[in-house]
Short mmCIF file of C-alpha atoms in Angstrom, two decimals:
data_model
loop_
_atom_site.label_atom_id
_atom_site.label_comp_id
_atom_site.label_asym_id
_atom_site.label_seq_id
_atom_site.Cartn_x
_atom_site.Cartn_y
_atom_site.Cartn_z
CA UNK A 13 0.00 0.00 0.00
CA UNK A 14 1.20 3.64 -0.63
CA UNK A 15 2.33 5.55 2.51
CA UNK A 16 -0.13 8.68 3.10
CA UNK A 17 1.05 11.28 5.24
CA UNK A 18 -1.92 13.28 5.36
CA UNK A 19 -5.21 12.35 6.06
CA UNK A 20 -7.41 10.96 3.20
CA UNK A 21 -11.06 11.00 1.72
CA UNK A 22 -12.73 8.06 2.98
CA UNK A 23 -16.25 6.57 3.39
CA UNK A 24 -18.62 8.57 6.44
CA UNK A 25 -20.14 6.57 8.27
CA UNK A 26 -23.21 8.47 8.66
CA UNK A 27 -23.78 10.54 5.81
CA UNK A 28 -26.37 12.97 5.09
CA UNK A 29 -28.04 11.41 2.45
CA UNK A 30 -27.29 8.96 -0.17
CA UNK A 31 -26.99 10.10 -3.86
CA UNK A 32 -27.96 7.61 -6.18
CA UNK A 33 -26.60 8.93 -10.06
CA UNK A 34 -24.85 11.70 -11.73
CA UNK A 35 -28.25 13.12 -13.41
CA UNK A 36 -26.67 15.93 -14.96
CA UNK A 37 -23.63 18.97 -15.86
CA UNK A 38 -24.70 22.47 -16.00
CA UNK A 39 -22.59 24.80 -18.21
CA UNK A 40 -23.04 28.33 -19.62
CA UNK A 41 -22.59 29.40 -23.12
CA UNK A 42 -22.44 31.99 -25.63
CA UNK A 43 -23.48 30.03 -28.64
CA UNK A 44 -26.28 27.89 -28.69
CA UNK A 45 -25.74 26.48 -32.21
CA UNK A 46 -22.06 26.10 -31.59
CA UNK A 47 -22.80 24.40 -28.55
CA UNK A 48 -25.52 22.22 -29.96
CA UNK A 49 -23.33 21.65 -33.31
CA UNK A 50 -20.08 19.86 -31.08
CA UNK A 51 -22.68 18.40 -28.85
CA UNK A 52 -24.66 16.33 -31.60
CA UNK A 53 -21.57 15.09 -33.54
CA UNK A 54 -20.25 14.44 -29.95
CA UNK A 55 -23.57 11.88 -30.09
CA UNK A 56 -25.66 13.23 -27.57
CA UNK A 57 -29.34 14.47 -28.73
CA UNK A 58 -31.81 17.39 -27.85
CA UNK A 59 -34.28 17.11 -25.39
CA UNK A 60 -35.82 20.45 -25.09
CA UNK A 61 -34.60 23.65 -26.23
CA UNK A 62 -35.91 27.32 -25.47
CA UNK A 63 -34.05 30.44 -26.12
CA UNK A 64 -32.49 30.30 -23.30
CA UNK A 65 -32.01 27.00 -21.80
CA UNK A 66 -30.71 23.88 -24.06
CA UNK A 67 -31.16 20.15 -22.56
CA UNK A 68 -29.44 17.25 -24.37
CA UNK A 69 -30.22 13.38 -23.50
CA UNK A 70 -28.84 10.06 -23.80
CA UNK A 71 -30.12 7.13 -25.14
CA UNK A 72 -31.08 6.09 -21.60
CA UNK A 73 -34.47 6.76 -19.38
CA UNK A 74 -32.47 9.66 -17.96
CA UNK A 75 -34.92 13.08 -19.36
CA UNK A 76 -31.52 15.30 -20.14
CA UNK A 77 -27.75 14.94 -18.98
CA UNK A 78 -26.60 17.86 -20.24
CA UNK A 79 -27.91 21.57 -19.18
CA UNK A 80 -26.34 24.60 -21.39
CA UNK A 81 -27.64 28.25 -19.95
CA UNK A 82 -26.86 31.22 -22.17
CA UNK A 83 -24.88 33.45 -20.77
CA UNK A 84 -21.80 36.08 -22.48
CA UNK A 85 -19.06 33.95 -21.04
CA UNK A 86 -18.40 30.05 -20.99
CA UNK A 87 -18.76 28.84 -17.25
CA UNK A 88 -19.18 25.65 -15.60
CA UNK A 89 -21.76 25.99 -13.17
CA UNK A 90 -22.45 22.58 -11.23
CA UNK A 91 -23.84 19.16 -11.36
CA UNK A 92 -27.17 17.36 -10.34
CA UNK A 93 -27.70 14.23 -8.51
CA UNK A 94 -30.25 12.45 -7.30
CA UNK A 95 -31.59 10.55 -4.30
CA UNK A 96 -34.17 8.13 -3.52
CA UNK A 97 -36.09 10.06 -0.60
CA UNK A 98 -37.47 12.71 -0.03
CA UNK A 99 -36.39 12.57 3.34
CA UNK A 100 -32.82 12.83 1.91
CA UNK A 101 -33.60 16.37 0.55
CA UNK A 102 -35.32 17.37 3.75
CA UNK A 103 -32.05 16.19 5.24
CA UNK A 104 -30.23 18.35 2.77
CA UNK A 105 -32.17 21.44 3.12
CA UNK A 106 -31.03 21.50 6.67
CA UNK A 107 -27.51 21.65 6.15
CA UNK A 108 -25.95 25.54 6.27
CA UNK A 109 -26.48 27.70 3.15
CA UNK A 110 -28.67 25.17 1.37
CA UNK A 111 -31.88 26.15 -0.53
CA UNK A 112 -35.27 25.33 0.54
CA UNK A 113 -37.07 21.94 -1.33
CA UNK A 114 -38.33 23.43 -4.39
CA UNK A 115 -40.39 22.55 -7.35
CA UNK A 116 -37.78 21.85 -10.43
CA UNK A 117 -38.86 22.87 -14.15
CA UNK A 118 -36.15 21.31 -16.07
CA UNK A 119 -37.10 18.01 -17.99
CA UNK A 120 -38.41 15.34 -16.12
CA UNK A 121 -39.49 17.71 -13.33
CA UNK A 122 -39.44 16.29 -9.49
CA UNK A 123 -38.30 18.66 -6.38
CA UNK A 124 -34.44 19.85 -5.58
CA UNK A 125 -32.25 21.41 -3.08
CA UNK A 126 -29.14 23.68 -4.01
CA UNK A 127 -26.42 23.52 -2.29
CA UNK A 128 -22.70 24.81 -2.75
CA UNK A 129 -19.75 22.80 -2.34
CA UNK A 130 -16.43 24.11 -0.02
CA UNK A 131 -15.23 24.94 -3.73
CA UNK A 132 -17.80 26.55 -4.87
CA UNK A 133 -19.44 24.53 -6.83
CA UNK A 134 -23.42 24.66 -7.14
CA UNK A 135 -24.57 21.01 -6.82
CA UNK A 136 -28.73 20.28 -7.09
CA UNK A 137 -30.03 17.48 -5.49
CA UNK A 138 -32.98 16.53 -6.98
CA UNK A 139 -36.16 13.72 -6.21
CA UNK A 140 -38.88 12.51 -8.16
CA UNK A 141 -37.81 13.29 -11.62
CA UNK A 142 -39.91 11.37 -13.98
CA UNK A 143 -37.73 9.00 -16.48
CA UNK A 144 -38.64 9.09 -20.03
CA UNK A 145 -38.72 6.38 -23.04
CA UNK A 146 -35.04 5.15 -23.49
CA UNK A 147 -34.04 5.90 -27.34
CA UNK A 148 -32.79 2.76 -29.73
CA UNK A 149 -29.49 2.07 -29.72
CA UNK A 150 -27.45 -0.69 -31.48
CA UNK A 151 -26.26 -3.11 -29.59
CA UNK A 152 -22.72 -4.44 -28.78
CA UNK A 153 -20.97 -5.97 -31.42
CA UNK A 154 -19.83 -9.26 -30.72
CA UNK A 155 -16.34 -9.67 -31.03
CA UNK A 156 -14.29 -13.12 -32.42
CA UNK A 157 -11.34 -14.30 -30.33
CA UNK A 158 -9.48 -17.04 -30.89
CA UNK A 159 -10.90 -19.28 -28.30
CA UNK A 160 -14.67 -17.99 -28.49
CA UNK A 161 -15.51 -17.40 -32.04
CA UNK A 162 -19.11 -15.76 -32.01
CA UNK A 163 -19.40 -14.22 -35.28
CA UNK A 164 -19.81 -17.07 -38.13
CA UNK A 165 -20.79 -15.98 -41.56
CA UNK A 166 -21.51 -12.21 -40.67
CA UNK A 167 -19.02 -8.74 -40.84
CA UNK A 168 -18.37 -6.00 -38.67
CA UNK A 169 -20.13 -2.57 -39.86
CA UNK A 170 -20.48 -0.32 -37.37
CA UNK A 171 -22.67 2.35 -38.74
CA UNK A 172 -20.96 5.40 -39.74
CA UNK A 173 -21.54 8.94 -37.84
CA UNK A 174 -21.63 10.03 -34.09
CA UNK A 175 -21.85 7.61 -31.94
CA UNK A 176 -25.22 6.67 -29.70
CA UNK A 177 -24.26 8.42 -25.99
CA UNK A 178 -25.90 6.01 -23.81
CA UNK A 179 -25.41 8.02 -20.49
CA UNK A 180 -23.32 10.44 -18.16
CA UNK A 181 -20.92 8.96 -16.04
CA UNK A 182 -18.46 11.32 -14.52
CA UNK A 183 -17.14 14.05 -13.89
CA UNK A 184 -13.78 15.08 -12.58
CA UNK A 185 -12.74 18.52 -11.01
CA UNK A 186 -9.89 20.21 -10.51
CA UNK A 187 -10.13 21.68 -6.59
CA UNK A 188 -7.75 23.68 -4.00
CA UNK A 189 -9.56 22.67 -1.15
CA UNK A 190 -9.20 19.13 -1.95
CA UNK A 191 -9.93 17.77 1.63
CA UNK A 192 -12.41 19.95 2.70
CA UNK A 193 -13.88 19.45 -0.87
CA UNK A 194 -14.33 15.52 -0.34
CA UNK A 195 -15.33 15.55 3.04
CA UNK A 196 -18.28 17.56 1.72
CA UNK A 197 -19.16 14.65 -0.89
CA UNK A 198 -18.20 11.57 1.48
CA UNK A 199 -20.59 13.59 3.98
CA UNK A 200 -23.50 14.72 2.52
CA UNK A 201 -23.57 12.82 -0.98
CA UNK A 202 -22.48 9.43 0.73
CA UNK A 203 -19.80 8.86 -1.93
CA UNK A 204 -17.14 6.43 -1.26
CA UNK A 205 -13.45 6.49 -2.45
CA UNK A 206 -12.96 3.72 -4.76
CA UNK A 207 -9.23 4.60 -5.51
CA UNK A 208 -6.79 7.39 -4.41
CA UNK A 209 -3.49 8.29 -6.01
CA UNK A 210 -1.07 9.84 -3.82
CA UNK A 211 1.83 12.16 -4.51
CA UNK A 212 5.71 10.73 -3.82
CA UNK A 213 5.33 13.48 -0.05
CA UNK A 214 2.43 10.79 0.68
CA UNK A 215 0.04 13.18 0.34
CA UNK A 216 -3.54 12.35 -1.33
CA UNK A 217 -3.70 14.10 -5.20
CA UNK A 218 -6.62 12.24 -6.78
CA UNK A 219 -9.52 10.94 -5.33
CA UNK A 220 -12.11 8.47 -7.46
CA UNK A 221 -15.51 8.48 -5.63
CA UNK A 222 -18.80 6.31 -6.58
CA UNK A 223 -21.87 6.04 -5.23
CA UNK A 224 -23.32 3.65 -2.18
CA UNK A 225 -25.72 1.50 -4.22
CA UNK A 226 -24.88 -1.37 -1.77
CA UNK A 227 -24.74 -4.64 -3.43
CA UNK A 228 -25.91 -3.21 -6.56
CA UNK A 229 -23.06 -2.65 -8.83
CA UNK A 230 -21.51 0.90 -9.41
CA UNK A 231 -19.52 2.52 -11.66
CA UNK A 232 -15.72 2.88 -10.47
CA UNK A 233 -16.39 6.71 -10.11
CA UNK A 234 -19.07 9.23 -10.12
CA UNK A 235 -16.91 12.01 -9.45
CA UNK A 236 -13.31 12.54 -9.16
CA UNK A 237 -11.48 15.54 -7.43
CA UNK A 238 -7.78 16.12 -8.43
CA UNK A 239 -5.10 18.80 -6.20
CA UNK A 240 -5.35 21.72 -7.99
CA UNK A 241 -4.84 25.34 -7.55
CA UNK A 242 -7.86 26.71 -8.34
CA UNK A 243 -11.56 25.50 -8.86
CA UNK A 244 -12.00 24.40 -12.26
CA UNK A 245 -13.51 21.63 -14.66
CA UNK A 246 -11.47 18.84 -15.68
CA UNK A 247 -14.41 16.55 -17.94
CA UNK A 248 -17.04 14.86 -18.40
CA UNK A 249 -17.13 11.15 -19.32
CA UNK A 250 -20.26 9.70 -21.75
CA UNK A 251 -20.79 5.78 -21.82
CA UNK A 252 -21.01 4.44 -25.38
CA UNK A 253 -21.80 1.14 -26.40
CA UNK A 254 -18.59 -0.27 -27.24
CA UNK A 255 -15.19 0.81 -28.27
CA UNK A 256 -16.13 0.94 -32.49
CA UNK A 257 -18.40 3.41 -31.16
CA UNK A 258 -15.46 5.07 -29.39
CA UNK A 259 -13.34 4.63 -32.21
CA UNK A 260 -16.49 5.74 -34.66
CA UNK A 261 -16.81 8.73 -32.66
CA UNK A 262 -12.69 9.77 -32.99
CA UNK A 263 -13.30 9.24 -36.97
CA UNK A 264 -16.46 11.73 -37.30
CA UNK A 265 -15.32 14.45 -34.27
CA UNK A 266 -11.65 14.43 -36.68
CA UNK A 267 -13.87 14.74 -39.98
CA UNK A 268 -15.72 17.74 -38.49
CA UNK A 269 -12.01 19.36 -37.13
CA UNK A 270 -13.18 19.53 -33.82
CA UNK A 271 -10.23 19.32 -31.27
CA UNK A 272 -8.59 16.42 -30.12
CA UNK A 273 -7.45 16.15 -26.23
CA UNK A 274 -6.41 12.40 -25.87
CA UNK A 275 -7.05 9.02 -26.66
CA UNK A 276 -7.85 6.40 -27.65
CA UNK A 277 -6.24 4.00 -24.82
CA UNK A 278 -7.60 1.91 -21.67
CA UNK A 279 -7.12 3.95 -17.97
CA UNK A 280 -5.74 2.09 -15.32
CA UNK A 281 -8.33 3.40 -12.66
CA UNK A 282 -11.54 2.24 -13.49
CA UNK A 283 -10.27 0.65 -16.99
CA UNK A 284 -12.61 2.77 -19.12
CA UNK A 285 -11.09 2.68 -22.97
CA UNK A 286 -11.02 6.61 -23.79
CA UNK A 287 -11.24 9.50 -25.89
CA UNK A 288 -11.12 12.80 -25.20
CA UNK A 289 -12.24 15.77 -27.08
CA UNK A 290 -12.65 19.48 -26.43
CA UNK A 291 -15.48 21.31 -26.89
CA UNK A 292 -15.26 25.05 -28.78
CA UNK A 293 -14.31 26.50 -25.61
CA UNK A 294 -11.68 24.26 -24.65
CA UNK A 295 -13.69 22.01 -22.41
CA UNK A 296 -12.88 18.07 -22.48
CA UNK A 297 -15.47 15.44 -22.90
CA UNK A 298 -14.44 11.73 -23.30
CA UNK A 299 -16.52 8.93 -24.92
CA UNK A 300 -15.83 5.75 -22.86
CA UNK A 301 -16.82 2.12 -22.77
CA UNK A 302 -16.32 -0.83 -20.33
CA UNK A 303 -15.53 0.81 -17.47
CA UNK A 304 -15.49 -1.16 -13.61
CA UNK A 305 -18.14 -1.47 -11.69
CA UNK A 306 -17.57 -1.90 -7.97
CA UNK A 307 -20.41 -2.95 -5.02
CA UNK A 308 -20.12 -0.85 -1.66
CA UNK A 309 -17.85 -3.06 -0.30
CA UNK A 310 -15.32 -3.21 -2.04
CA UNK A 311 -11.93 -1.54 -0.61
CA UNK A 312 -10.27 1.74 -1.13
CA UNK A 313 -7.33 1.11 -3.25
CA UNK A 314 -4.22 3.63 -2.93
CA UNK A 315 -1.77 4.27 -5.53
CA UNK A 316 1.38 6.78 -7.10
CA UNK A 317 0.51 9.43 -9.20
CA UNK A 318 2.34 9.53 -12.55
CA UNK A 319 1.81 10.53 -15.92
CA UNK A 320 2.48 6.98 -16.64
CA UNK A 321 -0.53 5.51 -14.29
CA UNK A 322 -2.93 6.91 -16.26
CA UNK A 323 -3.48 4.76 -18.77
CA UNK A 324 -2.08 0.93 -19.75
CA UNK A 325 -2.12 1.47 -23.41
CA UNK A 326 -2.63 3.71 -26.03
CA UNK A 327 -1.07 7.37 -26.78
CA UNK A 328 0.75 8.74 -23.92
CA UNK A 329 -1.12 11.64 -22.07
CA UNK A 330 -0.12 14.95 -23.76
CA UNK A 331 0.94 17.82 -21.59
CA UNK A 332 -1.53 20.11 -23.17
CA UNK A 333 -4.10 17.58 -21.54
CA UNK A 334 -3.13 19.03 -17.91
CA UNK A 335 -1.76 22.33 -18.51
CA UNK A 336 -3.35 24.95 -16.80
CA UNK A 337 -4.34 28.49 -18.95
CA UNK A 338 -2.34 31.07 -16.55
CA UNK A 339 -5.56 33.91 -17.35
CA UNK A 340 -4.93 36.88 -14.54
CA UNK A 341 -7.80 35.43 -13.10
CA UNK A 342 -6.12 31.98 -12.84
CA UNK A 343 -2.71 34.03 -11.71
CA UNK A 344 -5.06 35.51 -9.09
CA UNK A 345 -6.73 32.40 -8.04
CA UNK A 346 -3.11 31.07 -7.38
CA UNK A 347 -1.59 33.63 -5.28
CA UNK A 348 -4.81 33.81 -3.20
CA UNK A 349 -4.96 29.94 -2.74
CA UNK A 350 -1.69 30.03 -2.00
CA UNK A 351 -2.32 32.00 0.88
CA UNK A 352 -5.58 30.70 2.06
CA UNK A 353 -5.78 26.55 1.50
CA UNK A 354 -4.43 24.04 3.67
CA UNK A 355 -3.77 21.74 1.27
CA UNK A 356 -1.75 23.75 -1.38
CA UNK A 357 2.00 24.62 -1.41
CA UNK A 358 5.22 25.69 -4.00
CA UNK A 359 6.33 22.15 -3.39
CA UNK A 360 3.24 20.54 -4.10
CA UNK A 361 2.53 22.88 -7.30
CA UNK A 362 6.18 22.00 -8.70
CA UNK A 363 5.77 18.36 -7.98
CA UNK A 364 2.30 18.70 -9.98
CA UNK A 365 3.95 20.80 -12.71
CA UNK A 366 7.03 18.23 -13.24
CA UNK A 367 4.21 14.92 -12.98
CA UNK A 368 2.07 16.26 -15.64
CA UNK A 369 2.66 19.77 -17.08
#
């Protein structure tokens, strides 16, 4: 096991409430038809549209997954998830600074409860949200091997075009207040640290959380919260059916020159097989397929960071996929972090900077 010398996220054993999926990522644009062009070819669809407000879906019974606000500047705003009870939201409500329990008009409707995370970030908790008709979607192609040969007298033709997103199923964010930050999920959310990669001081950098479904089967991580120096988006991660859709989706983003952040290759955490693409204001999404899936009790594994532990094959990670845009108001963010956050120093930023800048 890797030697921590700090403490590190774990499981509470008496959380607030119990979140039970990632419904949705909340973003704010300038362009609606930009936003909806990289969005389509990225393979997600529309699910309502107003002019203000534009909701995108998966192929799944979730109503929308992906919530794009107009605004002058590109922001990310937050995340929804949702819970089983009510009583979880009345829980909620109670906590400091959260929002009363409130009717939601978004698709698929149900009550919700903003709150605001130690780094700022607005997270709605929502109940009751109505599921809709799942969408068609091929199925998995069946693959030949050489000792299970299921494909007799038939080809491979995946169809041609963006590939079917089935669902959301992460998102990772770049925090200074990286303890205080997951405490606040491992607390209130109920999340549980599946794996955490630590930095060569023994100090915690990474943290993968999932949800408590108990014995049913989760996804390796929900949410993931890397050491940063600021608060900032890292991605968002779409399931696809397989990896020709993955590798479908690389061909058609590259045909319609959006840009390319990473991929394709198999993590090590969680196993997913990858792509990464930005959208037209430098924001990464990934397509991903066969990811693990982990019950509730299943340990917390602990690991070195490295630019090499992110992935077992494929393209090595580029620099640009880490490198932070020094804006003054990312300059200012830094000095005033630096200052202010337990859980930031020089020494920590270099050893960042020389792991993966």
């Amino acid at each position: 096991m890797t030697e921590l010398s700090t403490p590190h996220p774990a499981r509470h054993p008496s959380a607030t409430a119990k979140a039970t999926s990632l419904a949705y990522l909340a973003f704010e644009r300038p362009d609606f038809e930009l936003a909806q062009a990289f969005l389509s070819d990225f393979g997600l669809r529309v699910a309502r549209r107003s002019d203000d407000v534009l909701y995108l879906r998966g192929t799944c019974d979730a109503p929308y997954c992906y919530r794009v606000q107009k605004a002058a500047k590109p922001r990310f705003i937050g995340m929804g998830f949702t819970v089983a009870q009510r009583s979880d939201l009345q829980a909620l409500a109670r906590l400091p600074g959260a929002s009363a329990i409130a009717p939601t008009f978004h698709p698929g409707g149900g009550e919700c409860v903003v709150l605001v995370d130690p780094s700022g970030f607005r997270v709605e908790v929502i109940h009751g949200q109505a599921p809709v008709a799942p969408l068609p979607h091929r199925p998995a192609i069946q693959l030949n091997s050489p000792d299970e040969p299921l494909r007799i007298n038939d080809t491979q033709r995946p169809p041609a075009g963006p590939p079917d997103v089935v669902r959301l199923g992460h998102v990772v964010l770049e925090v200074a207040d990286y303890q205080a930050t997951s405490a606040w999920y491992t607390q209130h959310l109920g999340l549980i640290p599946s794996d955490v990669q630590v930095l060569p001081d023994g100090s915690p950098a990474v943290c993968f959380f999932r949800l408590d479904l108990g014995d049913t089967p989760a996804d390796h991580h929900t949410l993931a919260l890397a050491q940063g120096f600021m608060a900032t988006y890292s991605h968002s991660a779409y399931e696809v059916i397989d990896a020709d859709a993955v590798g479908m989706g690389q061909r058609l983003l590259r045909e319609k020159g959006w840009m390319h952040a990473w991929g394709i290759g198999r993590h090590i955490l969680g196993s997913q097989i990858f792509d990464y693409w930005q959208d037209p204001w430098g924001a990464k999404h990934e397509h991903y397929c066969d990811g693990d899936l982990f019950t509730a009790d299943h340990p917390t594994g602990y690991h070195e960071v490295s630019r090499a532990a992110m992935s077992q094959w494929g393209q090595p990670m580029p620099g640009s996929f880490t490198r932070p845009g020094f804006t003054p108001h990312a300059i200012g963010q830094l000095i005033r972090n630096l200052i202010r956050s337990p859980d930031l120093s020089v020494r920590k930023l270099l050893t960042l900077a020389r792991l993966f800048a």
